[in-house]
Protein backbone atom coordinates (compact mmCIF):
# COMPACT_ATOMS: atom_id res chain seq x y z
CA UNK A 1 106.77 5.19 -32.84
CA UNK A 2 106.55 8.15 -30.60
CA UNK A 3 104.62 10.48 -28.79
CA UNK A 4 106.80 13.92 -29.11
CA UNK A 5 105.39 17.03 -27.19
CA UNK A 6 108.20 19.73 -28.40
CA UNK A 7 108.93 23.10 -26.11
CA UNK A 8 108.79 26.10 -28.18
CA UNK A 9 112.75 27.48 -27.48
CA UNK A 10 113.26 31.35 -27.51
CA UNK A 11 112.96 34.17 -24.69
CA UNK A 12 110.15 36.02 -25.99
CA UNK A 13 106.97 34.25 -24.69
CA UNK A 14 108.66 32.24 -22.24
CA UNK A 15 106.92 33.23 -19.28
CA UNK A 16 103.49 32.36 -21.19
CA UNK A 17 104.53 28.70 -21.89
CA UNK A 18 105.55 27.97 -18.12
CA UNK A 19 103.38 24.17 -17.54
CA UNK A 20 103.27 23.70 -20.95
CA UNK A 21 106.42 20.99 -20.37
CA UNK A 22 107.21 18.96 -23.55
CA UNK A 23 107.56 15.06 -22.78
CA UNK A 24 108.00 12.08 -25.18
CA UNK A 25 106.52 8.78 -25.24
CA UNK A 26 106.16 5.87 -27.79
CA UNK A 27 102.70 5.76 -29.53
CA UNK A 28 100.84 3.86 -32.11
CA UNK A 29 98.88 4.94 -34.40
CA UNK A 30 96.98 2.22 -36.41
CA UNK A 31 100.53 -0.36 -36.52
CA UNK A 32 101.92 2.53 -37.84
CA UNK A 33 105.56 4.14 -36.98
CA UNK A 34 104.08 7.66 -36.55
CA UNK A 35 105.18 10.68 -34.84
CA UNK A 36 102.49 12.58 -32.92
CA UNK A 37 103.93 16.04 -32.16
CA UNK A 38 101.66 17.98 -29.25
CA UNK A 39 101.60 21.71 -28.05
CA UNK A 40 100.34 23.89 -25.66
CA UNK A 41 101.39 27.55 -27.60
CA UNK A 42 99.21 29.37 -25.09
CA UNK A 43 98.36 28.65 -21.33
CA UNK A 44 94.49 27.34 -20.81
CA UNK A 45 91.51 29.60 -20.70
CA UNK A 46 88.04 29.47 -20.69
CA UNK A 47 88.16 31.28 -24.41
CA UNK A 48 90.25 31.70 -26.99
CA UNK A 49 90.55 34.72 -29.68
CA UNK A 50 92.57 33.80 -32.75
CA UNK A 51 93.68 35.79 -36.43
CA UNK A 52 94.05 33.43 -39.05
CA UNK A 53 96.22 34.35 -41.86
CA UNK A 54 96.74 32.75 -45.14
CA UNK A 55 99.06 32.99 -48.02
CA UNK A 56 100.47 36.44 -46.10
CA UNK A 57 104.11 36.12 -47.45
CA UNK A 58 104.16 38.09 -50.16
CA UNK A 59 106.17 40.92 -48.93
CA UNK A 60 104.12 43.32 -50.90
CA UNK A 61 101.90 46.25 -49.40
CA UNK A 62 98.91 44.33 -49.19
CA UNK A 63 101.31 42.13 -46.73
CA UNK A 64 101.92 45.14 -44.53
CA UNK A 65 98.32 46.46 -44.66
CA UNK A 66 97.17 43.47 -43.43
CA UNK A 67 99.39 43.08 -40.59
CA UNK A 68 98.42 46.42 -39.15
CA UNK A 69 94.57 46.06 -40.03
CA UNK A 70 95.53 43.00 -37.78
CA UNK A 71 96.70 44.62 -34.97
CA UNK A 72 93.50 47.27 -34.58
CA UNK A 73 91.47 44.29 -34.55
CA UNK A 74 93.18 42.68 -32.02
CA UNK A 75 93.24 45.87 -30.07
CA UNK A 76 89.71 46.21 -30.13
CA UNK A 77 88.85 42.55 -29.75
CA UNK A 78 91.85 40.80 -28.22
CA UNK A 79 93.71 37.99 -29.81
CA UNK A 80 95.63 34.91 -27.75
CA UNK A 81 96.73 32.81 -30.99
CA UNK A 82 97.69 33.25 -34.15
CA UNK A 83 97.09 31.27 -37.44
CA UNK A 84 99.47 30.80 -40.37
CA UNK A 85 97.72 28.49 -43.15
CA UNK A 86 100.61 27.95 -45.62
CA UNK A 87 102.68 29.89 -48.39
CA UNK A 88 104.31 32.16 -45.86
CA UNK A 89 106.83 33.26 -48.31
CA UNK A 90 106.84 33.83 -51.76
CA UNK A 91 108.39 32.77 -54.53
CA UNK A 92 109.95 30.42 -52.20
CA UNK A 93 110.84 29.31 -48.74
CA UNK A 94 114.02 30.55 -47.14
CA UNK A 95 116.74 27.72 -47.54
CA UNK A 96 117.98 28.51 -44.00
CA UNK A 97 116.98 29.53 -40.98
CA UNK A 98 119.13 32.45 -40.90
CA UNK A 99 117.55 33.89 -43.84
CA UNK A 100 116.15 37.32 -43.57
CA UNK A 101 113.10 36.34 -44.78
CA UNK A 102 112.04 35.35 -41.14
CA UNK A 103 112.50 38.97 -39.91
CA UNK A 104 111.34 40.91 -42.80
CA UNK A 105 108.35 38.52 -43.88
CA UNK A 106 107.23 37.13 -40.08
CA UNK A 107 108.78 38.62 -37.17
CA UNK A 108 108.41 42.47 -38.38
CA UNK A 109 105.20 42.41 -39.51
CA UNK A 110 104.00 40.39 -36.71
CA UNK A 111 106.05 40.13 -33.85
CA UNK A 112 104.83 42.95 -32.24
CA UNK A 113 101.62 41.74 -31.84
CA UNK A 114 103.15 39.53 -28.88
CA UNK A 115 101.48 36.16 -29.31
CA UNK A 116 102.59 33.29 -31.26
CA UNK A 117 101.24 31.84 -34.69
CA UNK A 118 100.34 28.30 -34.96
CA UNK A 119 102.18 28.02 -38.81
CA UNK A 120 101.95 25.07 -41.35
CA UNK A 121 103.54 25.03 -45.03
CA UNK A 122 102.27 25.61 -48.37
CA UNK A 123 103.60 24.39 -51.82
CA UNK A 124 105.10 28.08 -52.40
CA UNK A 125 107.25 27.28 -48.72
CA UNK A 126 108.16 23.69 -50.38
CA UNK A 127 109.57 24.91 -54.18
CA UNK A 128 111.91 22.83 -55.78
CA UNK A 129 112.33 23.82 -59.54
CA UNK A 130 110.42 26.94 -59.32
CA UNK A 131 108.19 28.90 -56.82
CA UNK A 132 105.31 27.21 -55.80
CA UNK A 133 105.88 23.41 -57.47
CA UNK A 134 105.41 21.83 -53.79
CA UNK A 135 107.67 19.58 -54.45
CA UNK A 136 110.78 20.22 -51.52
CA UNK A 137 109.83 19.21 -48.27
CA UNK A 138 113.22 19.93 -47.27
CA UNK A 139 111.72 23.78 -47.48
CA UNK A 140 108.98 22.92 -45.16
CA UNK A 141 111.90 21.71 -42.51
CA UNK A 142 113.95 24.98 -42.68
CA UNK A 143 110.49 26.70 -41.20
CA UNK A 144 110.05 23.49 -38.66
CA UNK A 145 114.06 24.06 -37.34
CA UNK A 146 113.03 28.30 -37.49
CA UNK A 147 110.48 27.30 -34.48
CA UNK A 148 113.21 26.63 -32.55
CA UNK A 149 115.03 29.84 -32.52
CA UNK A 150 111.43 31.83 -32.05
CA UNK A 151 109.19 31.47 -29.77
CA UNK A 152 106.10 33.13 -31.68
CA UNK A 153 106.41 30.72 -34.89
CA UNK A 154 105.35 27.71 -33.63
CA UNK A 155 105.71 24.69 -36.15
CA UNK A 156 107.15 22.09 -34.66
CA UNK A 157 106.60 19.70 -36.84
CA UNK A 158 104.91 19.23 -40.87
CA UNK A 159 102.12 17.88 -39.30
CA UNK A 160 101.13 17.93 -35.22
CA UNK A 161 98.23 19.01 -33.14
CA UNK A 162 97.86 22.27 -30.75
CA UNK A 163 95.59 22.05 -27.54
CA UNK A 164 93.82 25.08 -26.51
CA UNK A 165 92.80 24.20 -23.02
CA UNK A 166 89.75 22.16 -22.53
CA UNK A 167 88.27 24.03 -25.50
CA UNK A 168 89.48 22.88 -28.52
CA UNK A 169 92.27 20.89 -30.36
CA UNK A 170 93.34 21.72 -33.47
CA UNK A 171 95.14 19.38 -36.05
CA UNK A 172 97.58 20.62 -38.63
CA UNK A 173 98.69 18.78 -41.59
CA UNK A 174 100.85 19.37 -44.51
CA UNK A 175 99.07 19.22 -47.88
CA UNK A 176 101.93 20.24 -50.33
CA UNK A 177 103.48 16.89 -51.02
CA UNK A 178 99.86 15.54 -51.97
CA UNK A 179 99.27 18.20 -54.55
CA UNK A 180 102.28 19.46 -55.67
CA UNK A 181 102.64 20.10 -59.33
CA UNK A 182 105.56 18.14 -59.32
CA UNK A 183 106.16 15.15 -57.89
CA UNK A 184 108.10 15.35 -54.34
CA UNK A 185 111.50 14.81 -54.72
CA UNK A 186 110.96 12.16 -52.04
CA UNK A 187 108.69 8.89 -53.43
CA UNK A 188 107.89 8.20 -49.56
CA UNK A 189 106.32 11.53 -49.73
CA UNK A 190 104.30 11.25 -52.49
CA UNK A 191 100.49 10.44 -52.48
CA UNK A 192 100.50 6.79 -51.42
CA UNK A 193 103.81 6.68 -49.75
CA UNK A 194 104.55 5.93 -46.55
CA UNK A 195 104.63 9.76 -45.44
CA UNK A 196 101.33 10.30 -46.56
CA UNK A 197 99.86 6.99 -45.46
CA UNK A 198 101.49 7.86 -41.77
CA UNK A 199 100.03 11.46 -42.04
CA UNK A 200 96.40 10.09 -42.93
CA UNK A 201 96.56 7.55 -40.20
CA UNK A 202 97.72 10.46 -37.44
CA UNK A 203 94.80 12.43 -38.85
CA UNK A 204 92.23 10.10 -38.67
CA UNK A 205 93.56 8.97 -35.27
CA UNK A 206 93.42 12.08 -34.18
CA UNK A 207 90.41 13.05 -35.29
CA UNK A 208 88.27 10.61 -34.49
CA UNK A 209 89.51 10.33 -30.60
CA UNK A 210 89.26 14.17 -29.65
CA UNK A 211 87.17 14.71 -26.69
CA UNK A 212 87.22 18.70 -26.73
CA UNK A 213 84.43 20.86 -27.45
CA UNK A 214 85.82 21.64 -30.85
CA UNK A 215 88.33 20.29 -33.44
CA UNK A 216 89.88 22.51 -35.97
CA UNK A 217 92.03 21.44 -39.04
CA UNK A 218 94.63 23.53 -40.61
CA UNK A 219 95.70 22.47 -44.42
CA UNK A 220 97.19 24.81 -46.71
CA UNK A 221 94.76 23.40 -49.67
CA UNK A 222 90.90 23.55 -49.59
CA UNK A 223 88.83 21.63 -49.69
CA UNK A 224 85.92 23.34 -51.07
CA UNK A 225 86.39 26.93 -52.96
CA UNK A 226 85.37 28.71 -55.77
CA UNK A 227 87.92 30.74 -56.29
CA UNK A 228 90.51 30.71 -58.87
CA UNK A 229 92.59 27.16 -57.74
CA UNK A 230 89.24 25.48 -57.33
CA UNK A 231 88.34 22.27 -55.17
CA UNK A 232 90.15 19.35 -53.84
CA UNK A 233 90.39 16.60 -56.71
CA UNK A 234 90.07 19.88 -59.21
CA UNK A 235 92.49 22.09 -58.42
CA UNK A 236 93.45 24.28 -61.57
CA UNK A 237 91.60 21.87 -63.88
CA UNK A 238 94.84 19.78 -64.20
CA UNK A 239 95.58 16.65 -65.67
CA UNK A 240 97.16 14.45 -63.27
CA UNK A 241 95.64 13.03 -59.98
CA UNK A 242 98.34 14.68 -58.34
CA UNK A 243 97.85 17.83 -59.27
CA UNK A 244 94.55 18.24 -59.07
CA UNK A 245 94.70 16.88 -55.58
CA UNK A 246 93.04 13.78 -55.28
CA UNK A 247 94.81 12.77 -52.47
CA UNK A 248 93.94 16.16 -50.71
CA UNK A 249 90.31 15.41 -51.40
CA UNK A 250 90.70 12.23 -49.92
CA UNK A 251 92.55 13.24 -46.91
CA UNK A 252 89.77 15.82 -45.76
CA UNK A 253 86.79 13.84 -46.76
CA UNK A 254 87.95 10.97 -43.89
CA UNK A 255 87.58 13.19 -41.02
CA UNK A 256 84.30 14.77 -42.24
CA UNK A 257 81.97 15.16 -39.36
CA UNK A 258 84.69 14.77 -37.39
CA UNK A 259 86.35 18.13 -37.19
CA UNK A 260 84.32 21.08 -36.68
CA UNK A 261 86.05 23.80 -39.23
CA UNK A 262 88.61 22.99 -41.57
CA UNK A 263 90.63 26.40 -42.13
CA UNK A 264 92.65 26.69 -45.44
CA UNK A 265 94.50 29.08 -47.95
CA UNK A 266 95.43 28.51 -51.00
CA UNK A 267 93.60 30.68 -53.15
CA UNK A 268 94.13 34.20 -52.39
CA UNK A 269 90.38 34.78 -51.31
CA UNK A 270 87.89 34.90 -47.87
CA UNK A 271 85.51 32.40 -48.10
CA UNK A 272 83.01 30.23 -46.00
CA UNK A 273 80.91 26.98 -46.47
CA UNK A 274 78.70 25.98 -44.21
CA UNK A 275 78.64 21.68 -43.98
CA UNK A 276 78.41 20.33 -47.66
CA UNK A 277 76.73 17.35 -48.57
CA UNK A 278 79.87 16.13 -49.29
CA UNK A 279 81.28 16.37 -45.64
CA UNK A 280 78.30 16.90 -43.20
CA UNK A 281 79.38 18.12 -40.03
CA UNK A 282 82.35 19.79 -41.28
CA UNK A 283 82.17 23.79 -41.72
CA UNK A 284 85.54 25.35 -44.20
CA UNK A 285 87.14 28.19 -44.00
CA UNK A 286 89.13 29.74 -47.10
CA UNK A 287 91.44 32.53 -45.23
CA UNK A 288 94.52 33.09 -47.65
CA UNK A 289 94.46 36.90 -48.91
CA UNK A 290 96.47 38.15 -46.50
CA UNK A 291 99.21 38.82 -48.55
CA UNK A 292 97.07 40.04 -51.20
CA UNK A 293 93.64 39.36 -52.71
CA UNK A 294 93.51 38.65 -56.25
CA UNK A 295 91.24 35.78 -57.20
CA UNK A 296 88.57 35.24 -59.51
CA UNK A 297 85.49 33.07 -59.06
CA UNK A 298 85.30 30.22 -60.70
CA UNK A 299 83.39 27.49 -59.08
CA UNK A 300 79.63 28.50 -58.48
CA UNK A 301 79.40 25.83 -54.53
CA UNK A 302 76.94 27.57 -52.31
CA UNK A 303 78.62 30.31 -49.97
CA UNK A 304 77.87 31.62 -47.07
CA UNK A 305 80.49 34.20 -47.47
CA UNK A 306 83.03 35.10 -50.57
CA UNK A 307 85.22 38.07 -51.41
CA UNK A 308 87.54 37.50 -53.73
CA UNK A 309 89.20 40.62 -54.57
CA UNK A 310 90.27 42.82 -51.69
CA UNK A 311 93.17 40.90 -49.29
CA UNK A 312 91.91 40.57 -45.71
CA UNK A 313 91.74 37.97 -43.15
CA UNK A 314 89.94 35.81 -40.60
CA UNK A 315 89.33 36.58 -36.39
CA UNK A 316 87.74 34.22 -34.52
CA UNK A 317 86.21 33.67 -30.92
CA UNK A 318 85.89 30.01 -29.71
CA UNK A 319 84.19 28.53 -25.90
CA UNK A 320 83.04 25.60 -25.27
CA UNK A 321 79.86 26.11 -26.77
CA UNK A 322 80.51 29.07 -29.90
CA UNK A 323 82.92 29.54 -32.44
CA UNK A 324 82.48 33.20 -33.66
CA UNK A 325 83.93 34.43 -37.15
CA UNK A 326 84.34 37.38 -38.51
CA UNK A 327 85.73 38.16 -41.71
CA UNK A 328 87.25 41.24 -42.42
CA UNK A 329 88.83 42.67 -45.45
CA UNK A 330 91.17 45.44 -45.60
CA UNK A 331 91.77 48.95 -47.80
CA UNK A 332 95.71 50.36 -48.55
CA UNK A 333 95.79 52.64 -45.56
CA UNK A 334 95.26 49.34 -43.19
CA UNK A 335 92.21 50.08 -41.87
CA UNK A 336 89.86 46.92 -41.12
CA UNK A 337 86.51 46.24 -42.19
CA UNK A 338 84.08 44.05 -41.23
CA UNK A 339 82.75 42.36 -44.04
CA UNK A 340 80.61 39.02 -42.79
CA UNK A 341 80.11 37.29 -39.19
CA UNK A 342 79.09 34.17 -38.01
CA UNK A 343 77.94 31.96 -35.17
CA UNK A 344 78.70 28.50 -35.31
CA UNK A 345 77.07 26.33 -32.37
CA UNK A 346 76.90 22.93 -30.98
């Protein structure tokens, strides 16, 4: 049992992570043998402005477009953070960290923008048989040792927890093992094994002890969506409890109420629930067309917000007392458009 903190390695932000020191110390987390992996990716503020990206690794236009829509927003509104929710390469994740996937699918597009990405996997980063299956982690550790060698993707672990100052925490988990469409090559790692008990147990943990002003969860599957892959303990109208993501379902619904916004991907759409009966207290955040937008609606949940054809992406503003979003979608030359807003408040 241990408490890791890992330093981000790399030269290019550097000088931003002086006094954000890793250190490790033995933890536990409900008698559990769990690994609780902390950073710091930027140094503290008062606020924080962050782009959150989902699904983005398609490589196609729509990739590109979105990146630079990105970077006029962020020049006009300033950004601090970024946000990677999962399937950040398609059909598959590179096998090595070498690969020039990294370079032409992350750090060209991106890099430039100078700030790093808090990044987590999706089931298209952890394909075994075919693109998408979920069901190599071993994919998902290729991008955990690629945080190593740069600075701006920060993953340094499948699942671990980012603190933004005295603002906010946010939690990050990996959902592809639990709703893979075939079973993980690993049994520990499949719902009800040990990795997914220990990842529940962190989350919950977690969860339930943060003392900031906000808590946000990153997971690559929704919870809630209408779009084409549907809800947790739905998804694609499948057969098997695995598939449909039962154990997803379950996962989210034990720290409802206890996170403030739970950000996902998944379905290549922009969408936004307000609390559901379902999980009071909890607002979600579907943010995965920034590689392209090509959904169709299929579930008919109450939405504040829902665009499920043009790609875009999500910006957001966060104090101590306000989370602002804005969703914005994006047209072939790049240019941004502001398509909803909202104020979330204590």
């Amino acid at each position: 049992m241990r408490l890791l903190t890992v330093m981000l390695r790399g030269t290019a932000l550097m000088g931003l992570l002086v006094g954000c020191a890793p250190s490790r110390a033995p933890v536990t987390v409900h008698d559990l043998a769990v690994q609780d992996t902390v950073v710091e990716p930027v140094p503290p503020r008062v606020e924080y402005r962050l782009v959150v990206m989902g699904d983005q690794g398609t490589g196609r236009p729509e990739q590109r477009a979105v990146a630079r829509a990105m970077q006029a927003v962020c020049r006009e509104w300033g950004c601090d953070l970024g946000v990677g929710l999962g399937d950040n390469f398609y059909p598959s994740g590179p096998a090595r960290v070498d690969s020039p996937l990294f370079r032409e699918r992350f750090e060209n597009l991106y890099g430039g923008l100078g700030f790093p990405f808090l990044m987590i996997p999706g089931n298209h980063d952890e394909s075994l048989l075919w693109g998408g299956d979920g069901a190599n982690p071993g994919g998902a550790e290729v991008q955990v040792a690629y945080s190593r060698v740069n600075s701006r993707w920060v993953m340094p672990d499948r699942f671990y927890r980012a603190r933004l100052g005295k603002v906010a925490e946010v939690l990050a988990v990996d959902t592809a093992p639990l709703a893979a469409y075939l079973p993980s090559r690993r049994p520990q790692e499949r719902p009800g094994g040990s990795w997914d008990v220990a990842q529940r147990a962190w989350l919950t943990q977690k969860a339930t002890s943060s003392v900031a002003p906000w808590t946000f969860l990153l997971g690559h599957h929704p919870l809630f969506s209408n779009a084409r892959h549907g809800e947790a303990g739905a998804y694609d109208r499948l057969p098997t409890a695995q598939q449909r993501g039962d154990a997803v379902h379950s996962l989210y619904r034990s720290v409802c109420g206890d996170v403030d916004v739970i950000f996902s991907g998944h379905d290549h759409a922009l969408q936004l629930f307000a609390p559901q009966p379902e999980c009071p207290g909890t607002w979600q955040v579907v943010s995965g067309a920034a590689g392209q937008g090509e959904s169709a609606q299929r579930g008919h949940r109450p939405a504040l917000f829902q665009e499920f054809h043009q790609p875009g992406f999500t910006w957001l503003r966060v104090n101590e007392s306000e989370v602002k979003l804005r969703f914005y979608t994006v047209g072939g030359n790049g240019t941004p458009t502001l398509a909803f807003e909202q104020a979330i408040t204590k």
